[in-house]
Amino acid sequence: MSDDNSIQMDEILKSLFHLSKKPLIKLVNGLFDTNYSMEANVELGNTDFTIPHLGFKYVMKRADCFFTLTDNDIRENFHLEFQLKNDKTMALRMYEYAFLKTASNAYFHSDTDKIVFPKRLVIFVEENKNIKDNLCLDIEIDGKHTKYDVPTYKVWNDDISSLLSKRMYSLFPLIPFSFRKEMDKISNDLDKLTEKTQELMNRYFEVARHLSDFYDQGEITLDDLEKMYNALNHITKHIFEKYGVIDIINKEVDKMVSTLWDPKRELKARLDGYRKLIIIYLSKKENNLNVESIETKLNNINNEQKLIDLVEISAQTEDVEDFLNYI
């Protein structure tokens, strides 16, 4: 994979960590065997760190995802990373990211006597028998050894049925990766490659329909659906691009887009229009309107008739607080 394609794939994978609250909480519950409620508060953390390097130069270190979950009296920090290939430096990188994050938090809060590392996990995407269940970094300080352990999750160990039972919906776009290793083995056998291509396309449409169902069932938002379809399409095309069948794949992907996504994309455009209209009406009633807070509330409403009613209310109400009572 070229550097540009690698960067693009990295961004596509990261987008699956930046879905709405419900799929993220369910992913955490599935990966860490926790039981956070859907009312838990999610705070996404900064993932970019600039550190000095070779004198006056600076380098940027960028992690995939840091976030904090708060549910009643429980508050925990999490660190997740996607990884395509097996990488012997992964435990060291996880430690580096986590230290940069916890140290910056300690300085920010003037609490420099103690740092607490987050719960952590590396999600490996490409099948590889050499990937261990646990990565380990041995840290020696004044002759004393401390082990920094990093659990791993291997995408290929879960199929559609098991992902459904664990409710880890945000990992569905990764399912096509499970075909990669087998397709490499048969890449010189046109008949087997054609058969496997059709099998993968059937799986692709099955995943796409599940994603559409997740939205219809209220499990994900339209913005989530767009990100997940984008990831699914990009990953599927990425897997096929070196096998000489990309034209067939593009045609099938276009068919899925027109069948499943286009109607929802049109709905998304209408809903976004209603939300913008509400903000316009409310802005005329209050000079210092907290636009971000209201947008967050409106983005959680995906019922078209509900938003139409709110447009009418926002136009007629005299007070923003009165309007908020209807959300």
Short mmCIF file of N, CA, C and O in Angstrom, two decimals, residues 6-58:
data_model
loop_
_atom_site.label_atom_id
_atom_site.label_comp_id
_atom_site.label_asym_id
_atom_site.label_seq_id
_atom_site.Cartn_x
_atom_site.Cartn_y
_atom_site.Cartn_z
N SER A 6 -2.12 4.47 2.52
CA SER A 6 -2.03 4.06 3.92
C SER A 6 -2.61 5.13 4.84
O SER A 6 -3.34 4.83 5.79
N ILE A 7 -2.29 6.40 4.54
CA ILE A 7 -2.82 7.51 5.34
C ILE A 7 -4.32 7.58 5.20
O ILE A 7 -5.05 7.78 6.19
N GLN A 8 -4.83 7.39 3.97
CA GLN A 8 -6.27 7.44 3.75
C GLN A 8 -6.98 6.32 4.49
O GLN A 8 -8.02 6.54 5.13
N MET A 9 -6.42 5.11 4.44
CA MET A 9 -7.01 3.99 5.16
C MET A 9 -6.99 4.25 6.66
O MET A 9 -7.96 3.95 7.38
N ASP A 10 -5.92 4.82 7.16
CA ASP A 10 -5.81 5.14 8.59
C ASP A 10 -6.92 6.09 9.01
O ASP A 10 -7.56 5.90 10.07
N GLU A 11 -7.19 7.10 8.20
CA GLU A 11 -8.25 8.06 8.52
C GLU A 11 -9.63 7.41 8.44
O GLU A 11 -10.51 7.72 9.24
N ILE A 12 -9.81 6.52 7.47
CA ILE A 12 -11.09 5.80 7.34
C ILE A 12 -11.35 4.98 8.60
O ILE A 12 -12.46 4.98 9.16
N LEU A 13 -10.34 4.26 9.06
CA LEU A 13 -10.49 3.43 10.26
C LEU A 13 -10.77 4.29 11.48
O LEU A 13 -11.63 3.97 12.31
N LYS A 14 -10.05 5.39 11.62
CA LYS A 14 -10.26 6.29 12.77
C LYS A 14 -11.68 6.83 12.81
O LYS A 14 -12.22 7.08 13.89
N SER A 15 -12.28 7.03 11.64
CA SER A 15 -13.64 7.58 11.61
C SER A 15 -14.63 6.68 12.34
O SER A 15 -15.65 7.15 12.84
N LEU A 16 -14.33 5.38 12.43
CA LEU A 16 -15.22 4.45 13.11
C LEU A 16 -15.16 4.62 14.63
O LEU A 16 -16.02 4.10 15.35
N PHE A 17 -14.13 5.33 15.12
CA PHE A 17 -14.07 5.67 16.54
C PHE A 17 -14.82 6.96 16.83
O PHE A 17 -14.98 7.34 18.00
N HIS A 18 -15.21 7.67 15.80
CA HIS A 18 -15.83 8.98 15.99
C HIS A 18 -17.27 8.97 15.49
O HIS A 18 -17.70 9.83 14.73
N LEU A 19 -18.00 7.96 15.93
CA LEU A 19 -19.43 7.87 15.67
C LEU A 19 -20.16 8.51 16.85
O LEU A 19 -19.54 9.06 17.75
N SER A 20 -21.46 8.43 16.85
CA SER A 20 -22.24 9.01 17.95
C SER A 20 -22.09 8.18 19.22
O SER A 20 -21.45 7.13 19.24
N LYS A 21 -22.69 8.66 20.28
CA LYS A 21 -22.48 8.08 21.60
C LYS A 21 -22.90 6.61 21.70
O LYS A 21 -22.15 5.78 22.24
N LYS A 22 -24.06 6.28 21.19
CA LYS A 22 -24.59 4.92 21.39
C LYS A 22 -23.68 3.83 20.81
O LYS A 22 -23.34 2.86 21.52
N PRO A 23 -23.27 3.91 19.53
CA PRO A 23 -22.39 2.83 19.02
C PRO A 23 -21.03 2.80 19.71
O PRO A 23 -20.45 1.71 19.86
N LEU A 24 -20.52 3.96 20.17
CA LEU A 24 -19.23 3.96 20.86
C LEU A 24 -19.35 3.27 22.21
O LEU A 24 -18.49 2.45 22.59
N ILE A 25 -20.41 3.55 22.96
CA ILE A 25 -20.60 2.90 24.26
C ILE A 25 -20.77 1.40 24.08
O ILE A 25 -20.21 0.60 24.84
N LYS A 26 -21.53 1.00 23.07
CA LYS A 26 -21.74 -0.44 22.84
C LYS A 26 -20.44 -1.12 22.40
O LYS A 26 -20.20 -2.29 22.75
N LEU A 27 -19.59 -0.40 21.68
CA LEU A 27 -18.29 -0.96 21.31
C LEU A 27 -17.45 -1.19 22.55
O LEU A 27 -16.82 -2.25 22.70
N VAL A 28 -17.43 -0.22 23.45
CA VAL A 28 -16.67 -0.35 24.69
C VAL A 28 -17.19 -1.53 25.51
O VAL A 28 -16.41 -2.35 26.02
N ASN A 29 -18.50 -1.62 25.64
CA ASN A 29 -19.07 -2.73 26.41
C ASN A 29 -18.70 -4.08 25.81
O ASN A 29 -18.43 -5.04 26.54
N GLY A 30 -18.66 -4.16 24.47
CA GLY A 30 -18.31 -5.42 23.82
C GLY A 30 -16.83 -5.75 23.93
O GLY A 30 -16.47 -6.91 24.15
N LEU A 31 -15.98 -4.74 23.79
CA LEU A 31 -14.54 -4.99 23.81
C LEU A 31 -13.99 -5.20 25.22
O LEU A 31 -13.07 -6.01 25.42
N PHE A 32 -14.53 -4.47 26.19
CA PHE A 32 -13.98 -4.51 27.54
C PHE A 32 -14.87 -5.25 28.54
O PHE A 32 -14.56 -5.28 29.73
N ASP A 33 -15.96 -5.82 28.06
CA ASP A 33 -16.90 -6.55 28.93
C ASP A 33 -17.38 -5.66 30.07
O ASP A 33 -17.43 -6.08 31.23
N THR A 34 -17.72 -4.43 29.73
CA THR A 34 -18.28 -3.48 30.69
C THR A 34 -19.78 -3.39 30.49
O THR A 34 -20.35 -4.03 29.60
N ASN A 35 -20.43 -2.58 31.32
CA ASN A 35 -21.89 -2.49 31.25
C ASN A 35 -22.34 -1.03 31.36
O ASN A 35 -23.23 -0.70 32.14
N TYR A 36 -21.73 -0.16 30.58
CA TYR A 36 -22.11 1.25 30.59
C TYR A 36 -23.50 1.42 30.01
O TYR A 36 -23.84 0.79 29.00
N SER A 37 -24.29 2.28 30.63
CA SER A 37 -25.64 2.57 30.12
C SER A 37 -25.54 3.52 28.95
O SER A 37 -24.53 4.21 28.75
N MET A 38 -26.61 3.60 28.16
CA MET A 38 -26.64 4.50 27.02
C MET A 38 -26.75 5.96 27.45
O MET A 38 -26.61 6.87 26.64
N GLU A 39 -26.97 6.18 28.75
CA GLU A 39 -27.02 7.55 29.28
C GLU A 39 -25.65 8.03 29.74
O GLU A 39 -25.49 9.18 30.17
N ALA A 40 -24.63 7.18 29.66
CA ALA A 40 -23.28 7.57 30.08
C ALA A 40 -22.79 8.76 29.25
O ALA A 40 -23.14 8.90 28.07
N ASN A 41 -22.00 9.59 29.88
CA ASN A 41 -21.44 10.76 29.18
C ASN A 41 -20.13 10.37 28.51
O ASN A 41 -19.30 9.68 29.08
N VAL A 42 -19.95 10.83 27.26
CA VAL A 42 -18.74 10.53 26.49
C VAL A 42 -17.99 11.83 26.24
O VAL A 42 -18.55 12.79 25.71
N GLU A 43 -16.72 11.85 26.61
CA GLU A 43 -15.86 13.01 26.33
C GLU A 43 -14.69 12.54 25.47
O GLU A 43 -13.85 11.76 25.92
N LEU A 44 -14.65 12.99 24.22
CA LEU A 44 -13.53 12.65 23.35
C LEU A 44 -12.33 13.52 23.71
O LEU A 44 -12.47 14.72 23.95
N GLY A 45 -11.16 12.91 23.75
CA GLY A 45 -9.95 13.64 24.15
C GLY A 45 -9.06 13.99 22.97
O GLY A 45 -9.19 13.41 21.88
N ASN A 46 -8.15 14.91 23.20
CA ASN A 46 -7.18 15.28 22.19
C ASN A 46 -6.28 14.10 21.86
O ASN A 46 -5.88 13.34 22.74
N THR A 47 -5.94 13.94 20.58
CA THR A 47 -5.09 12.82 20.16
C THR A 47 -3.79 13.28 19.50
O THR A 47 -2.99 12.44 19.08
N ASP A 48 -3.57 14.58 19.41
CA ASP A 48 -2.38 15.12 18.75
C ASP A 48 -1.40 15.66 19.79
O ASP A 48 -1.78 16.45 20.66
N PHE A 49 -0.13 15.28 19.65
CA PHE A 49 0.89 15.72 20.60
C PHE A 49 2.14 16.15 19.83
O PHE A 49 2.64 15.41 18.98
N THR A 50 2.62 17.34 20.13
CA THR A 50 3.85 17.86 19.50
C THR A 50 4.98 17.74 20.50
O THR A 50 4.91 18.27 21.62
N ILE A 51 6.05 17.06 20.10
CA ILE A 51 7.17 16.85 21.02
C ILE A 51 8.48 17.26 20.34
O ILE A 51 8.62 17.17 19.11
N PRO A 52 9.47 17.74 21.12
CA PRO A 52 10.76 18.13 20.54
C PRO A 52 11.51 16.93 19.99
O PRO A 52 11.43 15.82 20.52
N HIS A 53 12.24 17.18 18.90
CA HIS A 53 12.96 16.08 18.25
C HIS A 53 14.22 16.65 17.59
O HIS A 53 14.14 17.59 16.79
N LEU A 54 15.37 16.12 17.94
CA LEU A 54 16.63 16.53 17.33
C LEU A 54 16.85 18.04 17.42
O LEU A 54 16.88 18.76 16.41
N GLY A 55 16.95 18.53 18.63
CA GLY A 55 17.25 19.94 18.80
C GLY A 55 16.04 20.82 18.67
O GLY A 55 15.13 20.77 19.50
N PHE A 56 16.00 21.63 17.61
CA PHE A 56 14.95 22.62 17.46
C PHE A 56 13.75 22.10 16.65
O PHE A 56 12.80 22.82 16.43
N LYS A 57 13.84 20.89 16.18
CA LYS A 57 12.74 20.35 15.40
C LYS A 57 11.67 19.74 16.31
O LYS A 57 11.95 19.33 17.43
N TYR A 58 10.46 19.70 15.79
CA TYR A 58 9.35 19.09 16.51
C TYR A 58 8.66 18.07 15.62
O TYR A 58 8.63 18.23 14.39
#
